[in-house]
Amino acid sequence: MSAGSTAATKRHPVEVGNHDTSANVDSGNGLHPLTRWTLCLALTLAVGVMLTGLGLAGGWLIAAMLAAGLTALGTGHVLVPNGRLVRLAQPVIGVLAALPLCELRGGTSVSYGGAALVAIVCTLTLSIGCGLLLARAAQGITPITGILSMIAGGASTVSTISDQLGGDQRFVSLSQYLRLIIVSATVPVVLPLLGSTAHHAGAPVDQRMPAVGLVVTVAIVAVAGPCAARMKIPAPHLLGPLLVALVVGMCMPAGLRPAVPDLMKNAAYIIIGLQAGGGFSRSAARRFARLLPHTVTCIAATIAGCFGMAVVLSTWYHIPLTEAYLAASPGGIYSVLAISHDIGAGPVVPTLQVLRMIVMLATAIALPCLLSRNWLWRRCVDIRHRLSPPSHRLDTRRGSVERAEP
């Protein structure tokens, strides 16, 4: 290797992990890195404004992911956000994930406990089953990546920590937000077809952003992540702040709960979106496009299964089918809670949605570790290894796919 090429490599190192190394480093022949980032951020702004105007939940994250992916694909160079920015964005996502959980009330949880248990178990079974089927149908997708892609809840949280859990963050992020877009887009269309809902008097919504809540959030973002890292908690910069925000939100008065202003939330969404989309390469995009029919089929199966659960819940609790469908909807919690408030839906919706989110996040965190250590994982890997063609075997030691020598 010449001295010039060595210097170029040192100027533009490539992060090796779950990123596809087929993406080229900057060799001086393409756009300047500053130009690429400027192009990416301009595209993020344009798409983000459009998606926000459409009322899409998580629009800025989706916009940044699309913009970074298109920029990486168009220029042939990965975009890797600064690690410090990512470690600042992850705690904000953790606090955001904790806020709906703070609204859960013990009495309501008990009254809908049976429905929540059945709905969550069925949704979890659907998610894991679809994830394993996706991994079985798609060469190069590990069971962990498949399951994380199909977990029905906490899209931003799962996408943020998927690489730390052993999944392919690019594929997981695209699959999760594809599900989020489909659910968010279909709920307003489906509800009028299901009939009317019984109107319940909703609690008054306080639109103020208390300054003390922002101070609490800043303190959690600054302290919780490093402390969790010292305690060896998985994905510490997300789970540490999530747990601390949950405890503070449930134990403190409303005025002392964490509060996240839109500017902070959107900035965190953009950084996480850039991280998820910036590592895309042409080979990764071709793989996702090739697997798109399988992914959409699995998402459709999950939605259909949740609709079946809604019919059961409607009959069980004698509630309108609209409320039952919102309660059983597979993800899109922020959109679903906003719609349920607008139509005056009952407490079954936030109760089931929040409980489902708790279980799904816990499953996303724990399942990869459990699968890598127990009989179920080894059995799935063994079956897939025997059914795969000899030219494309799964390496059971690393959980990755490697080509056999010709």
Short mmCIF file of C-alpha atoms in Angstrom, two decimals, residues 2-304:
data_model
loop_
_atom_site.label_atom_id
_atom_site.label_comp_id
_atom_site.label_asym_id
_atom_site.label_seq_id
_atom_site.Cartn_x
_atom_site.Cartn_y
_atom_site.Cartn_z
CA SER A 2 1.39 3.41 -0.93
CA ALA A 3 1.98 6.17 1.59
CA GLY A 4 -0.72 8.29 -0.06
CA SER A 5 -3.36 5.61 0.23
CA THR A 6 -2.35 4.97 3.85
CA ALA A 7 -2.76 8.64 4.65
CA ALA A 8 -6.15 8.74 2.97
CA THR A 9 -7.28 5.76 5.00
CA LYS A 10 -6.16 7.42 8.23
CA ARG A 11 -8.00 10.60 7.36
CA HIS A 12 -11.25 8.72 6.79
CA PRO A 13 -11.44 5.63 8.98
CA VAL A 14 -14.31 3.21 8.61
CA GLU A 15 -16.24 2.04 11.66
CA VAL A 16 -16.41 -1.72 11.59
CA GLY A 17 -19.28 -3.41 13.37
CA ASN A 18 -22.67 -3.92 11.86
CA HIS A 19 -21.86 -1.49 9.06
CA ASP A 20 -21.46 -3.01 5.62
CA THR A 21 -17.82 -2.72 4.64
CA SER A 22 -18.82 -2.63 0.98
CA ALA A 23 -19.38 1.09 1.47
CA ASN A 24 -16.23 2.83 0.33
CA VAL A 25 -14.15 5.21 2.36
CA ASP A 26 -13.46 8.63 0.94
CA SER A 27 -10.47 8.39 -1.36
CA GLY A 28 -10.56 12.01 -2.42
CA ASN A 29 -12.38 11.31 -5.68
CA GLY A 30 -15.92 12.06 -4.43
CA LEU A 31 -17.64 14.94 -2.66
CA HIS A 32 -15.93 16.58 0.27
CA PRO A 33 -17.26 15.25 3.62
CA LEU A 34 -18.59 18.71 4.54
CA THR A 35 -20.46 18.84 1.24
CA ARG A 36 -21.99 15.41 1.86
CA TRP A 37 -23.14 16.39 5.34
CA THR A 38 -24.56 19.68 4.08
CA LEU A 39 -26.48 17.84 1.37
CA CYS A 40 -27.73 15.29 3.88
CA LEU A 41 -28.91 17.90 6.39
CA ALA A 42 -30.64 19.95 3.69
CA LEU A 43 -32.48 16.85 2.51
CA THR A 44 -33.35 16.01 6.13
CA LEU A 45 -34.85 19.46 6.61
CA ALA A 46 -36.93 19.25 3.44
CA VAL A 47 -38.28 15.76 4.10
CA GLY A 48 -38.77 16.47 7.82
CA VAL A 49 -40.92 19.53 7.15
CA MET A 50 -43.02 17.53 4.70
CA LEU A 51 -43.54 14.58 7.07
CA THR A 52 -44.30 16.90 9.98
CA GLY A 53 -46.92 18.61 7.85
CA LEU A 54 -48.49 15.21 7.22
CA GLY A 55 -48.64 14.62 10.98
CA LEU A 56 -46.48 11.49 10.90
CA ALA A 57 -45.17 10.46 14.32
CA GLY A 58 -41.37 10.33 14.40
CA GLY A 59 -41.24 12.25 11.13
CA TRP A 60 -37.84 13.81 11.79
CA LEU A 61 -36.25 10.46 12.57
CA ILE A 62 -37.65 8.94 9.39
CA ALA A 63 -36.55 12.02 7.41
CA ALA A 64 -32.98 11.83 8.73
CA MET A 65 -32.79 8.09 8.10
CA LEU A 66 -34.00 8.49 4.51
CA ALA A 67 -31.74 11.49 3.85
CA ALA A 68 -28.65 9.79 5.27
CA GLY A 69 -29.42 6.59 3.40
CA LEU A 70 -29.92 8.37 0.08
CA THR A 71 -26.76 10.43 0.58
CA ALA A 72 -24.71 7.35 1.46
CA LEU A 73 -26.12 5.44 -1.51
CA GLY A 74 -25.69 8.33 -3.93
CA THR A 75 -22.12 9.19 -2.95
CA GLY A 76 -20.92 5.68 -2.11
CA HIS A 77 -19.59 6.82 1.28
CA VAL A 78 -20.93 6.07 4.75
CA LEU A 79 -22.01 8.90 7.04
CA VAL A 80 -21.10 8.28 10.68
CA PRO A 81 -22.40 10.84 13.23
CA ASN A 82 -20.11 11.90 16.03
CA GLY A 83 -20.21 9.39 18.88
CA ARG A 84 -20.74 12.09 21.50
CA LEU A 85 -23.84 13.34 19.69
CA VAL A 86 -25.22 9.80 19.56
CA ARG A 87 -24.59 9.37 23.29
CA LEU A 88 -26.52 12.60 23.90
CA ALA A 89 -29.41 11.60 21.64
CA GLN A 90 -29.93 8.13 23.08
CA PRO A 91 -30.83 9.39 26.61
CA VAL A 92 -33.43 11.74 25.12
CA ILE A 93 -35.03 8.79 23.32
CA GLY A 94 -34.98 6.90 26.62
CA VAL A 95 -36.77 9.72 28.44
CA LEU A 96 -39.34 9.95 25.64
CA ALA A 97 -39.98 6.21 25.89
CA ALA A 98 -40.56 6.55 29.65
CA LEU A 99 -43.10 9.39 29.48
CA PRO A 100 -46.14 7.30 28.40
CA LEU A 101 -45.26 4.71 31.03
CA CYS A 102 -45.51 7.36 33.76
CA GLU A 103 -49.24 7.77 33.03
CA LEU A 104 -50.07 4.16 33.92
CA ARG A 105 -52.33 3.79 36.96
CA GLY A 106 -52.47 0.69 39.16
CA GLY A 107 -56.27 0.39 39.40
CA THR A 108 -56.80 0.65 35.66
CA SER A 109 -54.01 -1.84 35.01
CA VAL A 110 -55.64 -4.40 37.30
CA SER A 111 -59.10 -3.98 35.78
CA TYR A 112 -57.76 -4.64 32.29
CA GLY A 113 -55.11 -7.12 33.41
CA GLY A 114 -56.66 -10.15 31.72
CA ALA A 115 -57.11 -8.37 28.41
CA ALA A 116 -53.62 -6.94 28.58
CA LEU A 117 -52.09 -10.35 29.29
CA VAL A 118 -53.87 -12.06 26.38
CA ALA A 119 -53.23 -9.22 23.93
CA ILE A 120 -49.58 -8.85 24.85
CA VAL A 121 -48.84 -12.58 24.73
CA CYS A 122 -50.53 -12.91 21.33
CA THR A 123 -48.77 -9.83 19.93
CA LEU A 124 -45.43 -11.00 21.29
CA THR A 125 -45.94 -14.46 19.81
CA LEU A 126 -46.82 -12.92 16.44
CA SER A 127 -43.75 -10.68 16.56
CA ILE A 128 -41.32 -13.47 17.42
CA GLY A 129 -42.93 -15.88 14.95
CA CYS A 130 -42.82 -13.34 12.11
CA GLY A 131 -39.23 -12.47 12.99
CA LEU A 132 -38.13 -16.10 12.84
CA LEU A 133 -40.04 -16.63 9.58
CA LEU A 134 -38.37 -13.55 8.13
CA ALA A 135 -34.96 -14.89 9.15
CA ARG A 136 -35.83 -18.28 7.67
CA ALA A 137 -36.99 -16.79 4.35
CA ALA A 138 -34.12 -14.34 3.99
CA GLN A 139 -30.52 -15.36 3.54
CA GLY A 140 -28.23 -13.09 5.54
CA ILE A 141 -30.80 -12.15 8.21
CA THR A 142 -30.07 -13.65 11.62
CA PRO A 143 -32.91 -14.62 13.98
CA ILE A 144 -31.96 -11.73 16.28
CA THR A 145 -32.23 -9.22 13.44
CA GLY A 146 -35.51 -10.77 12.30
CA ILE A 147 -37.08 -10.65 15.76
CA LEU A 148 -35.91 -7.08 16.46
CA SER A 149 -37.31 -6.04 13.06
CA MET A 150 -40.74 -7.44 13.89
CA ILE A 151 -41.06 -6.44 17.58
CA ALA A 152 -44.38 -4.53 17.61
CA GLY A 153 -43.57 -1.55 19.78
CA GLY A 154 -40.94 1.02 20.67
CA ALA A 155 -39.68 1.56 17.13
CA SER A 156 -37.32 4.40 18.01
CA THR A 157 -35.98 2.59 21.07
CA VAL A 158 -35.47 -0.77 19.34
CA SER A 159 -33.85 0.91 16.33
CA THR A 160 -31.50 2.86 18.58
CA ILE A 161 -30.10 -0.15 20.46
CA SER A 162 -30.45 -2.90 17.85
CA ASP A 163 -26.75 -2.85 16.95
CA GLN A 164 -25.82 -3.19 20.62
CA LEU A 165 -28.12 -6.23 20.87
CA GLY A 166 -26.45 -7.99 17.94
CA GLY A 167 -28.86 -6.98 15.17
CA ASP A 168 -28.34 -5.21 11.86
CA GLN A 169 -29.36 -1.65 12.75
CA ARG A 170 -30.03 -0.62 9.16
CA PHE A 171 -32.44 -3.46 8.44
CA VAL A 172 -34.10 -3.22 11.87
CA SER A 173 -34.60 0.54 11.55
CA LEU A 174 -36.12 0.33 8.08
CA SER A 175 -38.42 -2.54 9.07
CA GLN A 176 -39.52 -0.89 12.31
CA TYR A 177 -40.33 2.43 10.68
CA LEU A 178 -42.01 0.75 7.74
CA ARG A 179 -44.33 -0.87 10.31
CA LEU A 180 -44.79 2.47 12.06
CA ILE A 181 -45.70 4.21 8.80
CA ILE A 182 -48.14 1.47 7.80
CA VAL A 183 -49.85 1.41 11.21
CA SER A 184 -49.99 5.22 11.52
CA ALA A 185 -51.34 5.58 7.98
CA THR A 186 -53.97 2.84 8.22
CA VAL A 187 -55.46 3.60 11.67
CA PRO A 188 -57.28 6.80 10.57
CA VAL A 189 -58.60 4.93 7.51
CA VAL A 190 -59.73 1.82 9.38
CA LEU A 191 -61.47 3.51 12.34
CA PRO A 192 -64.41 5.00 10.38
CA LEU A 193 -65.07 1.53 8.92
CA LEU A 194 -65.35 -0.01 12.39
CA GLY A 195 -68.19 2.19 13.65
CA SER A 196 -68.50 4.80 16.37
CA THR A 197 -66.87 4.93 19.77
CA ALA A 198 -68.34 5.62 23.18
CA HIS A 199 -67.17 9.08 24.24
CA HIS A 200 -65.31 9.31 27.53
CA ALA A 201 -64.41 12.54 29.22
CA GLY A 202 -60.67 12.89 28.82
CA ALA A 203 -58.33 14.43 31.31
CA PRO A 204 -57.38 18.04 30.64
CA VAL A 205 -54.18 18.31 28.67
CA ASP A 206 -51.57 20.72 30.02
CA GLN A 207 -49.78 22.18 27.03
CA ARG A 208 -47.21 24.04 29.13
CA MET A 209 -43.62 22.93 29.25
CA PRO A 210 -42.52 23.41 32.88
CA ALA A 211 -38.95 24.67 33.13
CA VAL A 212 -38.25 22.38 36.06
CA GLY A 213 -39.23 19.39 33.90
CA LEU A 214 -36.64 20.41 31.32
CA VAL A 215 -34.01 20.74 34.06
CA VAL A 216 -34.89 17.23 35.28
CA THR A 217 -34.50 15.89 31.73
CA VAL A 218 -31.11 17.57 31.27
CA ALA A 219 -29.92 16.10 34.57
CA ILE A 220 -31.08 12.62 33.57
CA VAL A 221 -29.41 12.90 30.16
CA ALA A 222 -26.14 14.04 31.73
CA VAL A 223 -25.92 11.56 34.61
CA ALA A 224 -27.98 8.41 33.99
CA GLY A 225 -26.12 7.14 30.93
CA PRO A 226 -22.58 7.21 32.39
CA CYS A 227 -23.83 5.68 35.65
CA ALA A 228 -25.58 2.88 33.77
CA ALA A 229 -22.41 2.26 31.76
CA ARG A 230 -20.43 1.80 34.97
CA MET A 231 -23.08 -0.65 36.19
CA LYS A 232 -22.65 -2.69 32.97
CA ILE A 233 -26.33 -2.26 31.98
CA PRO A 234 -26.97 -3.21 28.31
CA ALA A 235 -27.37 -0.17 26.02
CA PRO A 236 -26.58 2.07 29.02
CA HIS A 237 -27.08 5.46 27.38
CA LEU A 238 -30.67 4.56 26.51
CA LEU A 239 -31.84 2.15 29.21
CA GLY A 240 -30.26 4.05 32.11
CA PRO A 241 -32.11 7.31 31.35
CA LEU A 242 -35.30 5.37 30.56
CA LEU A 243 -35.30 3.66 33.96
CA VAL A 244 -34.41 6.83 35.87
CA ALA A 245 -37.05 8.88 34.01
CA LEU A 246 -39.64 6.18 34.72
CA VAL A 247 -38.89 6.16 38.45
CA VAL A 248 -38.86 9.96 38.65
CA GLY A 249 -42.04 10.27 36.59
CA MET A 250 -43.99 7.77 38.68
CA CYS A 251 -42.75 8.91 42.10
CA MET A 252 -42.64 12.69 41.72
CA PRO A 253 -45.52 15.19 41.40
CA ALA A 254 -46.58 16.18 37.89
CA GLY A 255 -44.59 19.42 38.04
CA LEU A 256 -41.34 17.54 38.69
CA ARG A 257 -41.70 14.98 35.91
CA PRO A 258 -39.24 15.02 33.01
CA ALA A 259 -40.31 17.17 30.07
CA VAL A 260 -38.84 17.06 26.57
CA PRO A 261 -39.40 20.12 24.33
CA ASP A 262 -39.98 19.55 20.64
CA LEU A 263 -36.61 21.03 19.68
CA MET A 264 -34.72 18.56 21.88
CA LYS A 265 -36.89 15.66 20.72
CA ASN A 266 -36.47 16.45 17.03
CA ALA A 267 -32.71 16.94 17.39
CA ALA A 268 -32.41 13.52 19.03
CA TYR A 269 -34.59 11.97 16.33
CA ILE A 270 -32.39 13.47 13.61
CA ILE A 271 -29.16 12.18 15.16
CA ILE A 272 -30.54 8.66 15.62
CA GLY A 273 -31.92 8.73 12.07
CA LEU A 274 -28.53 9.76 10.69
CA GLN A 275 -26.90 6.93 12.62
CA ALA A 276 -29.39 4.38 11.28
CA GLY A 277 -29.34 5.52 7.66
CA GLY A 278 -25.77 6.75 7.29
CA GLY A 279 -24.25 3.27 7.16
CA PHE A 280 -26.27 2.19 4.14
CA SER A 281 -24.56 0.77 1.11
CA ARG A 282 -25.91 -0.30 -2.25
CA SER A 283 -25.71 -3.97 -1.24
CA ALA A 284 -27.70 -3.28 1.95
CA ALA A 285 -30.35 -1.38 -0.03
CA ARG A 286 -30.62 -4.19 -2.57
CA ARG A 287 -31.04 -6.70 0.23
CA PHE A 288 -33.82 -4.69 1.90
CA ALA A 289 -35.60 -4.22 -1.44
CA ARG A 290 -35.29 -7.94 -2.13
CA LEU A 291 -36.78 -8.77 1.27
CA LEU A 292 -39.48 -6.09 1.12
CA PRO A 293 -42.28 -8.54 0.13
CA HIS A 294 -41.39 -10.78 3.08
CA THR A 295 -41.22 -7.79 5.44
CA VAL A 296 -44.55 -6.34 4.32
CA THR A 297 -46.18 -9.77 4.56
CA CYS A 298 -44.98 -10.17 8.15
CA ILE A 299 -46.20 -6.68 9.05
CA ALA A 300 -49.58 -7.40 7.46
CA ALA A 301 -49.82 -10.68 9.38
CA THR A 302 -49.09 -8.85 12.64
CA ILE A 303 -51.76 -6.22 11.92
CA ALA A 304 -54.29 -8.90 10.98
#
